[in-house]
Amino acid sequence: MGRRVQCQILRRGFDSDVFVQNGLVTFYAKCGEIELANKVFWRLSERTIVTWTSMISGYVQNGQPLEALRVYGQMRKTNMKPEWITFVSVLKACGQVGSIDLAKWMDEYIASSEFKDAVVVNTALIDMYAKCGSINLSRDVFNRTKDKDVVMWSAMIAAYAVHGEGQEAIDLFKAMRKAGVPPNDVTFVSLLSACKHSGLVEDGWKLFHCMSEYSIQPRHQHYACVVDLLGRAGYLDRAYEFIRNMPMEPGLSIWGALLTACKIHQHVPLGELAAERLFSLDPYSTGHHVQLSNIYASARMWDRVSKLRVLMKEKGLSKDLGYSSIEINGKLQVFQVGDKSHPRFKEIFEELESLERRLKEAGFSIDAESVLHDLDHEETEETLCNHSERIAIAYGLISTPPGTTLRIIKNLRACVNCHAAIKLISKVENREIVVRDANRFHHFKDGNCSCGDYW
DNA sequence: GTAGGGTTAG
């Protein structure tokens, strides 16, 4: 469709208009055609700050934060002056990268600019710090901003949510009401998400039912949060009952939440029911097949596991590749499972082996059989200690002075086995380890994790 | 005067 639109534009002679060209950049980016957007962008004879911002935000929207930052760097070389909207996109890119050093640098840079008190920029800062693993720095920005609006309050609540600080989120909601700022529907999504990450079932249930007091109609997303809230806590029948009483047709996220809950609590019948709905709504999602397979694996129903694997093969589905990244001295290192591509891989694997020995001495054991069949993660049949996050941690341990906090970003959900191992690593190595997985943050310290094993 | 923007699940 994009090409046809472009042909039309060229034929009608609008191709020299900077507004039209910028529209084209934005249009391509929003269609996911980021390469085409980039092509148009570099072909332009004139680029305004809006054009640059469109290109940066285009990369952010397409999940390519490093490219976004590269374009920002190129923009700076042209002496183009950023506007506050430009910073918002750049901050978003920093949050996606997850580098706390970069985040601090941008914060300081903005603090010296004319935008230091802009609510929208500060909201982006709060979100950025939260996504880089520092809830405290998020809170600092929040505290120093004077006229907080509903979006800023909601962003701070969402920050507590991903860090598993449910009570803080609820307390902030109370403060928000006291400050006279009315919540919106997004505030409640964040609040419910905070409750479900912390197991605050009754608080979440009450919050869901008080939405009408603010004249907010619960949307599908709110219902999905409640299903997750109940399901994760083990109230599977209550969750299913809730779904059946919904005033709208339950969609993907509802059945997805139920399926996740069935995996955690090993409930085969409801899991099969949820998966059936999911397969009919979205037949080619790898994730749903993998989750059902994992439910069978945890119930040790190996025949069904292999049947499902055959089905996946027939459908041409293969599992997503897991990877983890860690930043050392400003350089981002990405590792896959069993990754031996790093120049220091020998040292890394020696460290992994020595770690595993120390963990065993400290009494660490694993449920090898079910882990090996847990398709969710990155299994190869060789060893269990070479998951990408373990390699990233080993690399972090040999590359930083003792006591340095390690910050890892993983694209999948944390694996049960690694989660247990990292808790122990934080103790035997006396390190804080912050892991951002696909859903939330885990802060490991002294043998414990901030999620309280509830994730 | 036209275009680019902050909070939302797994």
JSON list of N, CA, C and O in Angstrom, two decimals, chain A residues 276-323:
[
{"chain": "A", "resi": 276, "resn": "GLU", "atom": "N", "xyz": [-7.32, -23.78, 23.44]},
{"chain": "A", "resi": 276, "resn": "GLU", "atom": "CA", "xyz": [-8.25, -24.02, 22.34]},
{"chain": "A", "resi": 276, "resn": "GLU", "atom": "C", "xyz": [-8.80, -22.71, 21.80]},
{"chain": "A", "resi": 276, "resn": "GLU", "atom": "O", "xyz": [-8.83, -22.46, 20.60]},
{"chain": "A", "resi": 277, "resn": "ARG", "atom": "N", "xyz": [-9.25, -21.85, 22.72]},
{"chain": "A", "resi": 277, "resn": "ARG", "atom": "CA", "xyz": [-9.76, -20.52, 22.33]},
{"chain": "A", "resi": 277, "resn": "ARG", "atom": "C", "xyz": [-8.68, -19.72, 21.62]},
{"chain": "A", "resi": 277, "resn": "ARG", "atom": "O", "xyz": [-8.93, -19.08, 20.61]},
{"chain": "A", "resi": 278, "resn": "LEU", "atom": "N", "xyz": [-7.46, -19.77, 22.18]},
{"chain": "A", "resi": 278, "resn": "LEU", "atom": "CA", "xyz": [-6.36, -19.00, 21.60]},
{"chain": "A", "resi": 278, "resn": "LEU", "atom": "C", "xyz": [-6.02, -19.51, 20.20]},
{"chain": "A", "resi": 278, "resn": "LEU", "atom": "O", "xyz": [-5.79, -18.73, 19.28]},
{"chain": "A", "resi": 279, "resn": "PHE", "atom": "N", "xyz": [-5.99, -20.83, 20.04]},
{"chain": "A", "resi": 279, "resn": "PHE", "atom": "CA", "xyz": [-5.64, -21.40, 18.73]},
{"chain": "A", "resi": 279, "resn": "PHE", "atom": "C", "xyz": [-6.67, -21.00, 17.67]},
{"chain": "A", "resi": 279, "resn": "PHE", "atom": "O", "xyz": [-6.33, -20.82, 16.51]},
{"chain": "A", "resi": 280, "resn": "SER", "atom": "N", "xyz": [-7.95, -20.87, 18.09]},
{"chain": "A", "resi": 280, "resn": "SER", "atom": "CA", "xyz": [-8.94, -20.49, 17.08]},
{"chain": "A", "resi": 280, "resn": "SER", "atom": "C", "xyz": [-8.88, -19.00, 16.79]},
{"chain": "A", "resi": 280, "resn": "SER", "atom": "O", "xyz": [-9.14, -18.56, 15.67]},
{"chain": "A", "resi": 281, "resn": "LEU", "atom": "N", "xyz": [-8.51, -18.19, 17.80]},
{"chain": "A", "resi": 281, "resn": "LEU", "atom": "CA", "xyz": [-8.39, -16.75, 17.57]},
{"chain": "A", "resi": 281, "resn": "LEU", "atom": "C", "xyz": [-7.11, -16.40, 16.80]},
{"chain": "A", "resi": 281, "resn": "LEU", "atom": "O", "xyz": [-7.07, -15.47, 16.02]},
{"chain": "A", "resi": 282, "resn": "ASP", "atom": "N", "xyz": [-6.05, -17.15, 17.08]},
{"chain": "A", "resi": 282, "resn": "ASP", "atom": "CA", "xyz": [-4.74, -16.83, 16.52]},
{"chain": "A", "resi": 282, "resn": "ASP", "atom": "C", "xyz": [-3.94, -18.13, 16.34]},
{"chain": "A", "resi": 282, "resn": "ASP", "atom": "O", "xyz": [-3.15, -18.51, 17.19]},
{"chain": "A", "resi": 283, "resn": "PRO", "atom": "N", "xyz": [-4.18, -18.84, 15.22]},
{"chain": "A", "resi": 283, "resn": "PRO", "atom": "CA", "xyz": [-3.65, -20.20, 15.06]},
{"chain": "A", "resi": 283, "resn": "PRO", "atom": "C", "xyz": [-2.12, -20.29, 14.96]},
{"chain": "A", "resi": 283, "resn": "PRO", "atom": "O", "xyz": [-1.56, -21.35, 15.18]},
{"chain": "A", "resi": 284, "resn": "TYR", "atom": "N", "xyz": [-1.46, -19.17, 14.62]},
{"chain": "A", "resi": 284, "resn": "TYR", "atom": "CA", "xyz": [-0.03, -19.27, 14.35]},
{"chain": "A", "resi": 284, "resn": "TYR", "atom": "C", "xyz": [0.87, -18.58, 15.38]},
{"chain": "A", "resi": 284, "resn": "TYR", "atom": "O", "xyz": [1.97, -18.18, 15.07]},
{"chain": "A", "resi": 285, "resn": "SER", "atom": "N", "xyz": [0.38, -18.46, 16.62]},
{"chain": "A", "resi": 285, "resn": "SER", "atom": "CA", "xyz": [1.23, -17.87, 17.64]},
{"chain": "A", "resi": 285, "resn": "SER", "atom": "C", "xyz": [2.10, -18.94, 18.29]},
{"chain": "A", "resi": 285, "resn": "SER", "atom": "O", "xyz": [1.60, -19.91, 18.87]},
{"chain": "A", "resi": 286, "resn": "THR", "atom": "N", "xyz": [3.40, -18.77, 18.16]},
{"chain": "A", "resi": 286, "resn": "THR", "atom": "CA", "xyz": [4.34, -19.72, 18.77]},
{"chain": "A", "resi": 286, "resn": "THR", "atom": "C", "xyz": [4.12, -19.78, 20.28]},
{"chain": "A", "resi": 286, "resn": "THR", "atom": "O", "xyz": [4.07, -20.85, 20.88]},
{"chain": "A", "resi": 287, "resn": "GLY", "atom": "N", "xyz": [3.99, -18.60, 20.89]},
{"chain": "A", "resi": 287, "resn": "GLY", "atom": "CA", "xyz": [3.93, -18.49, 22.34]},
{"chain": "A", "resi": 287, "resn": "GLY", "atom": "C", "xyz": [2.83, -19.35, 22.96]},
{"chain": "A", "resi": 287, "resn": "GLY", "atom": "O", "xyz": [3.07, -20.03, 23.97]},
{"chain": "A", "resi": 288, "resn": "HIS", "atom": "N", "xyz": [1.66, -19.33, 22.37]},
{"chain": "A", "resi": 288, "resn": "HIS", "atom": "CA", "xyz": [0.55, -20.10, 22.95]},
{"chain": "A", "resi": 288, "resn": "HIS", "atom": "C", "xyz": [0.81, -21.60, 22.88]},
{"chain": "A", "resi": 288, "resn": "HIS", "atom": "O", "xyz": [0.53, -22.33, 23.83]},
{"chain": "A", "resi": 289, "resn": "HIS", "atom": "N", "xyz": [1.35, -22.06, 21.76]},
{"chain": "A", "resi": 289, "resn": "HIS", "atom": "CA", "xyz": [1.68, -23.48, 21.65]},
{"chain": "A", "resi": 289, "resn": "HIS", "atom": "C", "xyz": [2.73, -23.87, 22.70]},
{"chain": "A", "resi": 289, "resn": "HIS", "atom": "O", "xyz": [2.63, -24.91, 23.35]},
{"chain": "A", "resi": 290, "resn": "VAL", "atom": "N", "xyz": [3.72, -22.99, 22.83]},
{"chain": "A", "resi": 290, "resn": "VAL", "atom": "CA", "xyz": [4.80, -23.25, 23.78]},
{"chain": "A", "resi": 290, "resn": "VAL", "atom": "C", "xyz": [4.25, -23.33, 25.21]},
{"chain": "A", "resi": 290, "resn": "VAL", "atom": "O", "xyz": [4.60, -24.22, 25.98]},
{"chain": "A", "resi": 291, "resn": "GLN", "atom": "N", "xyz": [3.35, -22.41, 25.53]},
{"chain": "A", "resi": 291, "resn": "GLN", "atom": "CA", "xyz": [2.81, -22.41, 26.89]},
{"chain": "A", "resi": 291, "resn": "GLN", "atom": "C", "xyz": [2.01, -23.68, 27.19]},
{"chain": "A", "resi": 291, "resn": "GLN", "atom": "O", "xyz": [2.14, -24.26, 28.27]},
{"chain": "A", "resi": 292, "resn": "LEU", "atom": "N", "xyz": [1.19, -24.10, 26.22]},
{"chain": "A", "resi": 292, "resn": "LEU", "atom": "CA", "xyz": [0.44, -25.32, 26.44]},
{"chain": "A", "resi": 292, "resn": "LEU", "atom": "C", "xyz": [1.39, -26.50, 26.60]},
{"chain": "A", "resi": 292, "resn": "LEU", "atom": "O", "xyz": [1.23, -27.35, 27.48]},
{"chain": "A", "resi": 293, "resn": "SER", "atom": "N", "xyz": [2.40, -26.52, 25.75]},
{"chain": "A", "resi": 293, "resn": "SER", "atom": "CA", "xyz": [3.39, -27.59, 25.84]},
{"chain": "A", "resi": 293, "resn": "SER", "atom": "C", "xyz": [4.04, -27.61, 27.23]},
{"chain": "A", "resi": 293, "resn": "SER", "atom": "O", "xyz": [4.28, -28.66, 27.81]},
{"chain": "A", "resi": 294, "resn": "ASN", "atom": "N", "xyz": [4.30, -26.41, 27.75]},
{"chain": "A", "resi": 294, "resn": "ASN", "atom": "CA", "xyz": [4.92, -26.32, 29.07]},
{"chain": "A", "resi": 294, "resn": "ASN", "atom": "C", "xyz": [3.99, -26.81, 30.17]},
{"chain": "A", "resi": 294, "resn": "ASN", "atom": "O", "xyz": [4.43, -27.36, 31.18]},
{"chain": "A", "resi": 295, "resn": "ILE", "atom": "N", "xyz": [2.69, -26.58, 29.99]},
{"chain": "A", "resi": 295, "resn": "ILE", "atom": "CA", "xyz": [1.72, -27.09, 30.97]},
{"chain": "A", "resi": 295, "resn": "ILE", "atom": "C", "xyz": [1.78, -28.61, 30.98]},
{"chain": "A", "resi": 295, "resn": "ILE", "atom": "O", "xyz": [1.84, -29.24, 32.03]},
{"chain": "A", "resi": 296, "resn": "TYR", "atom": "N", "xyz": [1.79, -29.19, 29.78]},
{"chain": "A", "resi": 296, "resn": "TYR", "atom": "CA", "xyz": [1.90, -30.65, 29.68]},
{"chain": "A", "resi": 296, "resn": "TYR", "atom": "C", "xyz": [3.21, -31.13, 30.29]},
{"chain": "A", "resi": 296, "resn": "TYR", "atom": "O", "xyz": [3.24, -32.14, 31.00]},
{"chain": "A", "resi": 297, "resn": "ALA", "atom": "N", "xyz": [4.29, -30.39, 30.03]},
{"chain": "A", "resi": 297, "resn": "ALA", "atom": "CA", "xyz": [5.59, -30.81, 30.55]},
{"chain": "A", "resi": 297, "resn": "ALA", "atom": "C", "xyz": [5.61, -30.79, 32.08]},
{"chain": "A", "resi": 297, "resn": "ALA", "atom": "O", "xyz": [6.11, -31.72, 32.71]},
{"chain": "A", "resi": 298, "resn": "SER", "atom": "N", "xyz": [5.04, -29.75, 32.67]},
{"chain": "A", "resi": 298, "resn": "SER", "atom": "CA", "xyz": [5.08, -29.68, 34.13]},
{"chain": "A", "resi": 298, "resn": "SER", "atom": "C", "xyz": [4.19, -30.75, 34.74]},
{"chain": "A", "resi": 298, "resn": "SER", "atom": "O", "xyz": [4.40, -31.15, 35.89]},
{"chain": "A", "resi": 299, "resn": "ALA", "atom": "N", "xyz": [3.20, -31.23, 33.99]},
{"chain": "A", "resi": 299, "resn": "ALA", "atom": "CA", "xyz": [2.37, -32.34, 34.47]},
{"chain": "A", "resi": 299, "resn": "ALA", "atom": "C", "xyz": [2.95, -33.68, 34.03]},
{"chain": "A", "resi": 299, "resn": "ALA", "atom": "O", "xyz": [2.35, -34.73, 34.23]},
{"chain": "A", "resi": 300, "resn": "ARG", "atom": "N", "xyz": [4.11, -33.63, 33.40]},
{"chain": "A", "resi": 300, "resn": "ARG", "atom": "CA", "xyz": [4.83, -34.81, 32.91]},
{"chain": "A", "resi": 300, "resn": "ARG", "atom": "C", "xyz": [4.01, -35.63, 31.93]},
{"chain": "A", "resi": 300, "resn": "ARG", "atom": "O", "xyz": [4.09, -36.87, 31.91]},
{"chain": "A", "resi": 301, "resn": "MET", "atom": "N", "xyz": [3.22, -34.95, 31.13]},
{"chain": "A", "resi": 301, "resn": "MET", "atom": "CA", "xyz": [2.44, -35.65, 30.10]},
{"chain": "A", "resi": 301, "resn": "MET", "atom": "C", "xyz": [3.23, -35.59, 28.79]},
{"chain": "A", "resi": 301, "resn": "MET", "atom": "O", "xyz": [2.88, -34.87, 27.87]},
{"chain": "A", "resi": 302, "resn": "TRP", "atom": "N", "xyz": [4.28, -36.42, 28.75]},
{"chain": "A", "resi": 302, "resn": "TRP", "atom": "CA", "xyz": [5.25, -36.29, 27.64]},
{"chain": "A", "resi": 302, "resn": "TRP", "atom": "C", "xyz": [4.66, -36.62, 26.28]},
{"chain": "A", "resi": 302, "resn": "TRP", "atom": "O", "xyz": [5.07, -36.07, 25.27]},
{"chain": "A", "resi": 303, "resn": "ASP", "atom": "N", "xyz": [3.66, -37.54, 26.24]},
{"chain": "A", "resi": 303, "resn": "ASP", "atom": "CA", "xyz": [3.08, -37.88, 24.94]},
{"chain": "A", "resi": 303, "resn": "ASP", "atom": "C", "xyz": [2.39, -36.67, 24.31]},
{"chain": "A", "resi": 303, "resn": "ASP", "atom": "O", "xyz": [2.48, -36.42, 23.12]},
{"chain": "A", "resi": 304, "resn": "ARG", "atom": "N", "xyz": [1.73, -35.87, 25.18]},
{"chain": "A", "resi": 304, "resn": "ARG", "atom": "CA", "xyz": [1.05, -34.68, 24.64]},
{"chain": "A", "resi": 304, "resn": "ARG", "atom": "C", "xyz": [2.05, -33.61, 24.25]},
{"chain": "A", "resi": 304, "resn": "ARG", "atom": "O", "xyz": [1.84, -32.84, 23.32]},
{"chain": "A", "resi": 305, "resn": "VAL", "atom": "N", "xyz": [3.16, -33.54, 25.00]},
{"chain": "A", "resi": 305, "resn": "VAL", "atom": "CA", "xyz": [4.22, -32.60, 24.64]},
{"chain": "A", "resi": 305, "resn": "VAL", "atom": "C", "xyz": [4.71, -32.89, 23.23]},
{"chain": "A", "resi": 305, "resn": "VAL", "atom": "O", "xyz": [4.80, -32.01, 22.39]},
{"chain": "A", "resi": 306, "resn": "SER", "atom": "N", "xyz": [4.98, -34.18, 22.96]},
{"chain": "A", "resi": 306, "resn": "SER", "atom": "CA", "xyz": [5.54, -34.49, 21.64]},
{"chain": "A", "resi": 306, "resn": "SER", "atom": "C", "xyz": [4.49, -34.32, 20.54]},
{"chain": "A", "resi": 306, "resn": "SER", "atom": "O", "xyz": [4.82, -33.90, 19.44]},
{"chain": "A", "resi": 307, "resn": "LYS", "atom": "N", "xyz": [3.21, -34.59, 20.87]},
{"chain": "A", "resi": 307, "resn": "LYS", "atom": "CA", "xyz": [2.15, -34.35, 19.89]},
{"chain": "A", "resi": 307, "resn": "LYS", "atom": "C", "xyz": [2.11, -32.88, 19.50]},
{"chain": "A", "resi": 307, "resn": "LYS", "atom": "O", "xyz": [1.96, -32.51, 18.33]},
{"chain": "A", "resi": 308, "resn": "LEU", "atom": "N", "xyz": [2.24, -32.03, 20.52]},
{"chain": "A", "resi": 308, "resn": "LEU", "atom": "CA", "xyz": [2.19, -30.59, 20.28]},
{"chain": "A", "resi": 308, "resn": "LEU", "atom": "C", "xyz": [3.40, -30.13, 19.46]},
{"chain": "A", "resi": 308, "resn": "LEU", "atom": "O", "xyz": [3.30, -29.26, 18.61]},
{"chain": "A", "resi": 309, "resn": "ARG", "atom": "N", "xyz": [4.53, -30.75, 19.74]},
{"chain": "A", "resi": 309, "resn": "ARG", "atom": "CA", "xyz": [5.73, -30.40, 18.96]},
{"chain": "A", "resi": 309, "resn": "ARG", "atom": "C", "xyz": [5.54, -30.73, 17.49]},
{"chain": "A", "resi": 309, "resn": "ARG", "atom": "O", "xyz": [5.94, -29.98, 16.61]},
{"chain": "A", "resi": 310, "resn": "VAL", "atom": "N", "xyz": [4.90, -31.88, 17.24]},
{"chain": "A", "resi": 310, "resn": "VAL", "atom": "CA", "xyz": [4.61, -32.28, 15.86]},
{"chain": "A", "resi": 310, "resn": "VAL", "atom": "C", "xyz": [3.67, -31.25, 15.21]},
{"chain": "A", "resi": 310, "resn": "VAL", "atom": "O", "xyz": [3.89, -30.80, 14.09]},
{"chain": "A", "resi": 311, "resn": "LEU", "atom": "N", "xyz": [2.64, -30.88, 15.97]},
{"chain": "A", "resi": 311, "resn": "LEU", "atom": "CA", "xyz": [1.68, -29.89, 15.47]},
{"chain": "A", "resi": 311, "resn": "LEU", "atom": "C", "xyz": [2.37, -28.58, 15.10]},
{"chain": "A", "resi": 311, "resn": "LEU", "atom": "O", "xyz": [2.11, -27.97, 14.07]},
{"chain": "A", "resi": 312, "resn": "MET", "atom": "N", "xyz": [3.30, -28.17, 15.99]},
{"chain": "A", "resi": 312, "resn": "MET", "atom": "CA", "xyz": [4.03, -26.92, 15.75]},
{"chain": "A", "resi": 312, "resn": "MET", "atom": "C", "xyz": [4.86, -27.02, 14.47]},
{"chain": "A", "resi": 312, "resn": "MET", "atom": "O", "xyz": [4.94, -26.09, 13.69]},
{"chain": "A", "resi": 313, "resn": "LYS", "atom": "N", "xyz": [5.45, -28.17, 14.29]},
{"chain": "A", "resi": 313, "resn": "LYS", "atom": "CA", "xyz": [6.26, -28.38, 13.09]},
{"chain": "A", "resi": 313, "resn": "LYS", "atom": "C", "xyz": [5.39, -28.29, 11.84]},
{"chain": "A", "resi": 313, "resn": "LYS", "atom": "O", "xyz": [5.75, -27.66, 10.85]},
{"chain": "A", "resi": 314, "resn": "GLU", "atom": "N", "xyz": [4.21, -28.93, 11.93]},
{"chain": "A", "resi": 314, "resn": "GLU", "atom": "CA", "xyz": [3.28, -28.90, 10.80]},
{"chain": "A", "resi": 314, "resn": "GLU", "atom": "C", "xyz": [2.88, -27.47, 10.45]},
{"chain": "A", "resi": 314, "resn": "GLU", "atom": "O", "xyz": [2.73, -27.12, 9.30]},
{"chain": "A", "resi": 315, "resn": "LYS", "atom": "N", "xyz": [2.69, -26.67, 11.50]},
{"chain": "A", "resi": 315, "resn": "LYS", "atom": "CA", "xyz": [2.28, -25.29, 11.27]},
{"chain": "A", "resi": 315, "resn": "LYS", "atom": "C", "xyz": [3.47, -24.39, 10.91]},
{"chain": "A", "resi": 315, "resn": "LYS", "atom": "O", "xyz": [3.31, -23.20, 10.64]},
{"chain": "A", "resi": 316, "resn": "GLY", "atom": "N", "xyz": [4.67, -24.98, 10.97]},
{"chain": "A", "resi": 316, "resn": "GLY", "atom": "CA", "xyz": [5.85, -24.20, 10.64]},
{"chain": "A", "resi": 316, "resn": "GLY", "atom": "C", "xyz": [6.26, -23.22, 11.72]},
{"chain": "A", "resi": 316, "resn": "GLY", "atom": "O", "xyz": [6.83, -22.17, 11.44]},
{"chain": "A", "resi": 317, "resn": "LEU", "atom": "N", "xyz": [5.96, -23.56, 12.97]},
{"chain": "A", "resi": 317, "resn": "LEU", "atom": "CA", "xyz": [6.30, -22.65, 14.07]},
{"chain": "A", "resi": 317, "resn": "LEU", "atom": "C", "xyz": [7.57, -23.10, 14.77]},
{"chain": "A", "resi": 317, "resn": "LEU", "atom": "O", "xyz": [7.75, -24.27, 15.06]},
{"chain": "A", "resi": 318, "resn": "SER", "atom": "N", "xyz": [8.45, -22.16, 15.03]},
{"chain": "A", "resi": 318, "resn": "SER", "atom": "CA", "xyz": [9.61, -22.50, 15.86]},
{"chain": "A", "resi": 318, "resn": "SER", "atom": "C", "xyz": [9.68, -21.47, 16.98]},
{"chain": "A", "resi": 318, "resn": "SER", "atom": "O", "xyz": [9.22, -20.35, 16.84]},
{"chain": "A", "resi": 319, "resn": "LYS", "atom": "N", "xyz": [10.26, -21.88, 18.09]},
{"chain": "A", "resi": 319, "resn": "LYS", "atom": "CA", "xyz": [10.23, -21.00, 19.26]},
{"chain": "A", "resi": 319, "resn": "LYS", "atom": "C", "xyz": [11.14, -19.79, 19.08]},
{"chain": "A", "resi": 319, "resn": "LYS", "atom": "O", "xyz": [12.11, -19.83, 18.31]},
{"chain": "A", "resi": 320, "resn": "ASP", "atom": "N", "xyz": [10.78, -18.72, 19.78]},
{"chain": "A", "resi": 320, "resn": "ASP", "atom": "CA", "xyz": [11.57, -17.49, 19.70]},
{"chain": "A", "resi": 320, "resn": "ASP", "atom": "C", "xyz": [12.95, -17.73, 20.32]},
{"chain": "A", "resi": 320, "resn": "ASP", "atom": "O", "xyz": [13.08, -18.42, 21.32]},
{"chain": "A", "resi": 321, "resn": "LEU", "atom": "N", "xyz": [13.94, -17.13, 19.70]},
{"chain": "A", "resi": 321, "resn": "LEU", "atom": "CA", "xyz": [15.29, -17.26, 20.21]},
{"chain": "A", "resi": 321, "resn": "LEU", "atom": "C", "xyz": [15.47, -16.36, 21.43]},
{"chain": "A", "resi": 321, "resn": "LEU", "atom": "O", "xyz": [15.10, -15.19, 21.40]},
{"chain": "A", "resi": 322, "resn": "GLY", "atom": "N", "xyz": [16.04, -16.94, 22.50]},
{"chain": "A", "resi": 322, "resn": "GLY", "atom": "CA", "xyz": [16.26, -16.13, 23.70]},
{"chain": "A", "resi": 322, "resn": "GLY", "atom": "C", "xyz": [17.59, -15.42, 23.63]},
{"chain": "A", "resi": 322, "resn": "GLY", "atom": "O", "xyz": [18.55, -15.95, 23.10]},
{"chain": "A", "resi": 323, "resn": "TYR", "atom": "N", "xyz": [17.63, -14.21, 24.14]},
{"chain": "A", "resi": 323, "resn": "TYR", "atom": "CA", "xyz": [18.91, -13.54, 24.28]},
{"chain": "A", "resi": 323, "resn": "TYR", "atom": "C", "xyz": [18.90, -12.61, 25.49]},
{"chain": "A", "resi": 323, "resn": "TYR", "atom": "O", "xyz": [17.84, -12.21, 25.96]}
]
